[in-house]
Short mmCIF file of C-alpha atoms in Angstrom, two decimals:
data_model
loop_
_atom_site.label_atom_id
_atom_site.label_comp_id
_atom_site.label_asym_id
_atom_site.label_seq_id
_atom_site.Cartn_x
_atom_site.Cartn_y
_atom_site.Cartn_z
CA ASP A 9 0.00 0.00 0.00
CA ALA A 10 1.59 3.23 -1.16
CA GLY A 11 1.58 6.04 1.31
CA VAL A 12 1.24 9.70 0.43
CA THR A 13 3.23 10.51 -2.69
CA GLN A 14 4.31 13.98 -3.78
CA SER A 15 5.88 15.25 -6.97
CA PRO A 16 8.28 16.62 -7.84
CA THR A 17 10.71 16.10 -4.94
CA HIS A 18 12.72 19.21 -5.76
CA LEU A 19 11.98 22.30 -7.83
CA ILE A 20 13.80 25.51 -8.65
CA LYS A 21 11.88 28.57 -9.84
CA THR A 22 12.57 32.27 -10.23
CA ARG A 23 10.68 35.17 -8.67
CA GLY A 24 7.36 35.93 -10.35
CA GLN A 25 6.90 32.46 -11.80
CA GLN A 26 4.08 30.09 -11.02
CA VAL A 27 4.43 26.56 -9.66
CA THR A 28 2.18 23.49 -9.31
CA LEU A 29 2.86 20.76 -6.81
CA ARG A 30 1.06 17.42 -6.84
CA CYS A 31 -0.06 14.96 -4.16
CA SER A 32 -1.62 11.52 -4.21
CA PRO A 33 -3.19 10.55 -0.88
CA LYS A 34 -2.82 7.25 0.91
CA SER A 35 -5.19 4.60 -0.43
CA GLY A 36 -8.62 4.95 1.17
CA HIS A 37 -8.12 8.56 2.23
CA ASP A 38 -10.41 11.31 0.97
CA THR A 39 -9.00 14.45 2.62
CA VAL A 40 -5.84 16.27 1.64
CA SER A 41 -4.10 19.08 3.54
CA TRP A 42 -1.11 21.17 2.51
CA TYR A 43 1.57 22.59 4.78
CA GLN A 44 4.54 24.90 4.26
CA GLN A 45 7.70 24.33 6.30
CA ALA A 46 10.41 26.96 6.30
CA LEU A 47 13.91 25.98 7.38
CA GLY A 48 14.11 25.45 11.13
CA GLN A 49 10.37 25.94 11.67
CA GLY A 50 7.43 23.63 12.20
CA PRO A 51 4.99 23.06 9.32
CA GLN A 52 2.38 25.78 8.79
CA PHE A 53 -1.13 24.87 7.62
CA ILE A 54 -2.07 26.24 4.20
CA PHE A 55 -5.45 24.63 3.47
CA GLN A 56 -7.45 21.43 3.48
CA TYR A 57 -9.53 19.85 0.70
CA TYR A 58 -12.44 17.52 1.29
CA GLU A 59 -15.06 16.48 -1.26
CA GLU A 60 -13.25 18.59 -3.87
CA GLU A 61 -13.77 21.80 -1.89
CA GLU A 62 -11.48 23.92 0.24
CA ARG A 63 -12.78 23.34 3.77
CA GLN A 64 -10.23 25.09 5.95
CA ARG A 65 -7.58 27.68 5.22
CA GLY A 66 -4.64 28.96 7.20
CA ASN A 67 -3.13 32.44 7.08
CA PHE A 68 -1.83 32.36 3.52
CA PRO A 69 -2.49 34.86 0.70
CA ASP A 70 -4.65 34.18 -2.33
CA ARG A 71 -1.51 33.48 -4.35
CA PHE A 72 -1.78 30.03 -2.81
CA SER A 73 -4.60 28.01 -4.34
CA GLY A 74 -5.42 24.39 -4.72
CA HIS A 75 -7.61 21.78 -6.23
CA GLN A 76 -8.81 18.31 -5.39
CA PHE A 77 -9.77 15.86 -8.10
CA PRO A 78 -12.49 13.17 -8.02
CA ASN A 79 -9.82 10.52 -7.30
CA TYR A 80 -8.89 12.57 -4.18
CA SER A 81 -5.48 13.63 -5.51
CA SER A 82 -4.64 17.28 -5.10
CA GLU A 83 -2.58 20.13 -6.49
CA LEU A 84 -1.12 23.18 -4.80
CA ASN A 85 -0.58 26.22 -7.01
CA VAL A 86 1.48 29.24 -6.06
CA ASN A 87 1.43 32.32 -8.28
CA ALA A 88 3.83 35.25 -8.45
CA LEU A 89 6.51 33.45 -6.48
CA LEU A 90 8.48 35.38 -3.87
CA LEU A 91 11.87 34.52 -2.41
CA GLY A 92 10.07 33.87 0.88
CA ASP A 93 8.07 31.06 -0.70
CA SER A 94 11.20 28.91 -0.64
CA ALA A 95 10.28 26.04 1.68
CA LEU A 96 9.39 22.38 1.99
CA TYR A 97 5.78 21.85 0.95
CA LEU A 98 4.14 18.91 2.65
CA CYS A 99 0.96 17.11 1.71
CA ALA A 100 -0.98 15.12 4.28
CA SER A 101 -3.96 12.83 3.83
CA SER A 102 -6.61 11.43 6.14
CA TRP A 103 -9.98 9.75 6.12
CA ASP A 104 -13.12 11.88 6.57
CA ARG A 105 -11.05 14.93 7.61
CA GLY A 106 -9.26 12.62 9.99
CA HIS A 107 -9.30 14.65 13.18
CA GLY A 108 -5.64 14.92 14.13
CA LYS A 109 -4.25 11.75 12.64
CA LEU A 110 -2.63 12.66 9.34
CA PHE A 111 -0.28 10.79 7.05
CA PHE A 112 2.36 13.02 5.49
CA GLY A 113 4.36 12.71 2.31
CA SER A 114 8.07 13.49 2.15
CA GLY A 115 7.41 16.86 0.60
CA THR A 116 8.51 18.99 -2.33
CA GLN A 117 11.50 21.24 -1.72
CA LEU A 118 10.87 24.51 -3.57
CA SER A 119 13.67 26.99 -4.09
CA VAL A 120 12.83 30.44 -5.46
CA LEU A 121 15.79 32.36 -6.87
CA ASP B 23 -6.66 25.16 20.15
CA ALA B 24 -4.50 25.43 23.25
CA LYS B 25 -0.88 26.51 22.96
CA THR B 26 1.88 24.05 23.84
CA THR B 27 5.37 24.57 25.27
CA GLN B 28 8.23 22.13 24.72
CA PRO B 29 11.96 22.30 25.47
CA PRO B 30 13.91 23.10 22.28
CA SER B 31 16.28 20.17 22.61
CA MET B 32 17.06 17.06 24.67
CA ASP B 33 19.67 14.33 24.69
CA CYS B 34 19.17 10.69 25.59
CA ALA B 35 21.51 7.71 25.63
CA GLU B 36 20.77 4.87 23.27
CA GLY B 37 18.83 2.08 24.98
CA ARG B 38 17.48 4.33 27.68
CA ALA B 39 13.94 5.69 27.96
CA ALA B 40 13.43 9.10 26.38
CA ASN B 41 10.90 11.25 28.22
CA LEU B 42 9.69 14.28 26.29
CA PRO B 43 7.61 16.82 28.23
CA CYS B 44 4.91 19.11 26.92
CA ASN B 45 3.04 21.84 28.74
CA HIS B 46 -0.51 22.68 27.65
CA SER B 47 -1.88 24.51 30.67
CA THR B 48 -4.77 26.14 28.77
CA ILE B 49 -6.14 22.89 27.36
CA SER B 50 -9.92 22.58 27.50
CA GLY B 51 -12.02 19.55 28.26
CA ASN B 52 -12.65 18.37 24.72
CA GLU B 53 -9.13 18.91 23.38
CA TYR B 54 -6.83 16.02 22.56
CA VAL B 55 -3.05 15.83 22.85
CA TYR B 56 -1.30 14.54 19.73
CA TRP B 57 2.38 13.75 19.18
CA TYR B 58 4.19 13.70 15.87
CA ARG B 59 7.84 13.38 15.00
CA GLN B 60 9.84 14.48 11.98
CA ILE B 61 13.01 12.74 11.02
CA HIS B 62 15.37 14.82 8.90
CA SER B 63 14.28 15.16 5.26
CA GLN B 64 10.98 13.38 5.87
CA GLY B 65 7.40 14.47 6.53
CA PRO B 66 6.00 14.37 10.07
CA GLN B 67 4.92 10.96 11.37
CA TYR B 68 1.98 10.43 13.72
CA ILE B 69 3.02 8.74 16.99
CA ILE B 70 0.16 8.69 19.47
CA HIS B 71 -2.72 10.75 20.89
CA GLY B 72 -4.87 10.86 24.01
CA LEU B 73 -7.64 12.73 25.77
CA LYS B 74 -7.26 12.03 29.49
CA ASN B 75 -6.17 8.43 29.94
CA ASN B 76 -2.64 7.19 29.43
CA GLU B 77 -2.11 5.55 26.06
CA THR B 78 0.40 3.05 24.70
CA ASN B 79 1.07 1.73 21.24
CA GLU B 80 3.94 0.01 19.47
CA MET B 81 5.89 3.25 19.16
CA ALA B 82 5.48 5.02 22.48
CA SER B 83 3.51 5.73 25.63
CA LEU B 84 1.67 8.94 26.44
CA ILE B 85 1.21 9.99 30.03
CA ILE B 86 -1.27 12.84 30.65
CA THR B 87 -1.42 14.41 34.10
CA GLU B 88 -4.69 14.26 35.99
CA ASP B 89 -5.31 17.99 35.54
CA ARG B 90 -4.42 17.57 31.83
CA LYS B 91 -2.14 20.59 31.90
CA SER B 92 0.92 18.64 30.82
CA SER B 93 1.91 15.36 29.22
CA THR B 94 4.99 13.23 28.61
CA LEU B 95 5.82 11.15 25.58
CA ILE B 96 7.91 8.12 26.48
CA LEU B 97 10.06 6.19 24.03
CA PRO B 98 10.91 3.16 26.18
CA HIS B 99 14.17 2.03 24.54
CA ALA B 100 15.49 4.81 22.38
CA THR B 101 17.56 3.97 19.30
CA LEU B 102 19.62 6.19 17.01
CA ARG B 103 16.69 6.14 14.55
CA ASP B 104 14.58 7.97 17.13
CA THR B 105 16.67 11.12 16.62
CA ALA B 106 14.09 13.60 15.31
CA VAL B 107 12.06 16.71 16.10
CA TYR B 108 9.06 15.80 18.26
CA TYR B 109 5.93 17.95 18.14
CA CYS B 110 3.21 18.10 20.79
CA ILE B 111 -0.08 19.44 19.40
CA VAL B 112 -3.43 20.11 21.05
CA ILE B 113 -6.50 19.65 18.86
CA GLY B 114 -10.12 20.50 19.55
CA GLY B 115 -12.66 17.73 19.90
CA GLY B 116 -14.41 18.80 16.74
CA GLY B 117 -11.26 18.04 14.86
CA ALA B 118 -10.75 18.61 11.16
CA ASP B 119 -8.83 21.87 11.60
CA GLY B 120 -5.32 22.33 10.35
CA LEU B 121 -2.67 21.25 12.81
CA THR B 122 -0.66 23.97 14.53
CA PHE B 123 2.95 22.85 14.82
CA GLY B 124 5.32 24.75 17.09
CA LYS B 125 9.09 24.33 16.92
CA GLY B 126 9.03 21.04 18.80
CA THR B 127 11.80 19.31 20.72
CA HIS B 128 14.89 18.17 18.89
CA LEU B 129 15.69 14.81 20.50
CA ILE B 130 19.21 13.57 19.93
CA ILE B 131 19.96 9.96 20.80
CA GLN B 132 23.60 9.54 21.75
CA PRO B 133 25.40 6.22 21.05
#
């Protein structure tokens, strides 16, 4: 049983560009959450998708958007990249919003130059 | 969700029990205590959670004080692979909100 898979594992972009990160949840899970982790910090909640809708959102600007597909996979899009967007982006999945028990992927390391 | 306080770092000898404290003095009656850990270059991993009773699973034990204002995660026989950042998180009973991670405790297991 595959766990949470994220792609790509590493990405380099320049300021002003747009990026799309992808996540496939653990088999049987229907909820996907995205987190941003800056170096030396704990992960910060971006948003959660359930039933193809954004259900919860953290304190992130509208440049951060997402989508969930009927097969429960998800994308995170970031527009107009800033240097400060450089971070590890983590996807987590759970069943039926999962309360606090989430399964995380290994993340996508995004570098903005 | 209640705020948590953890020491920034701890050392423990390999083979000994690692006891990681967490203070959550403002926890309310329907809030759960969750523990995650993050090994370098990996995503966080769920360890254990509890409401008021002590809990044990194959990874660890969770001891919650009677007043629920603090808890301790116990790794009974620490190994080098247990070196990681450990996060204590309090989550409301309604659940489903995004998790609020602090900076956690960096546990270093010494050979």
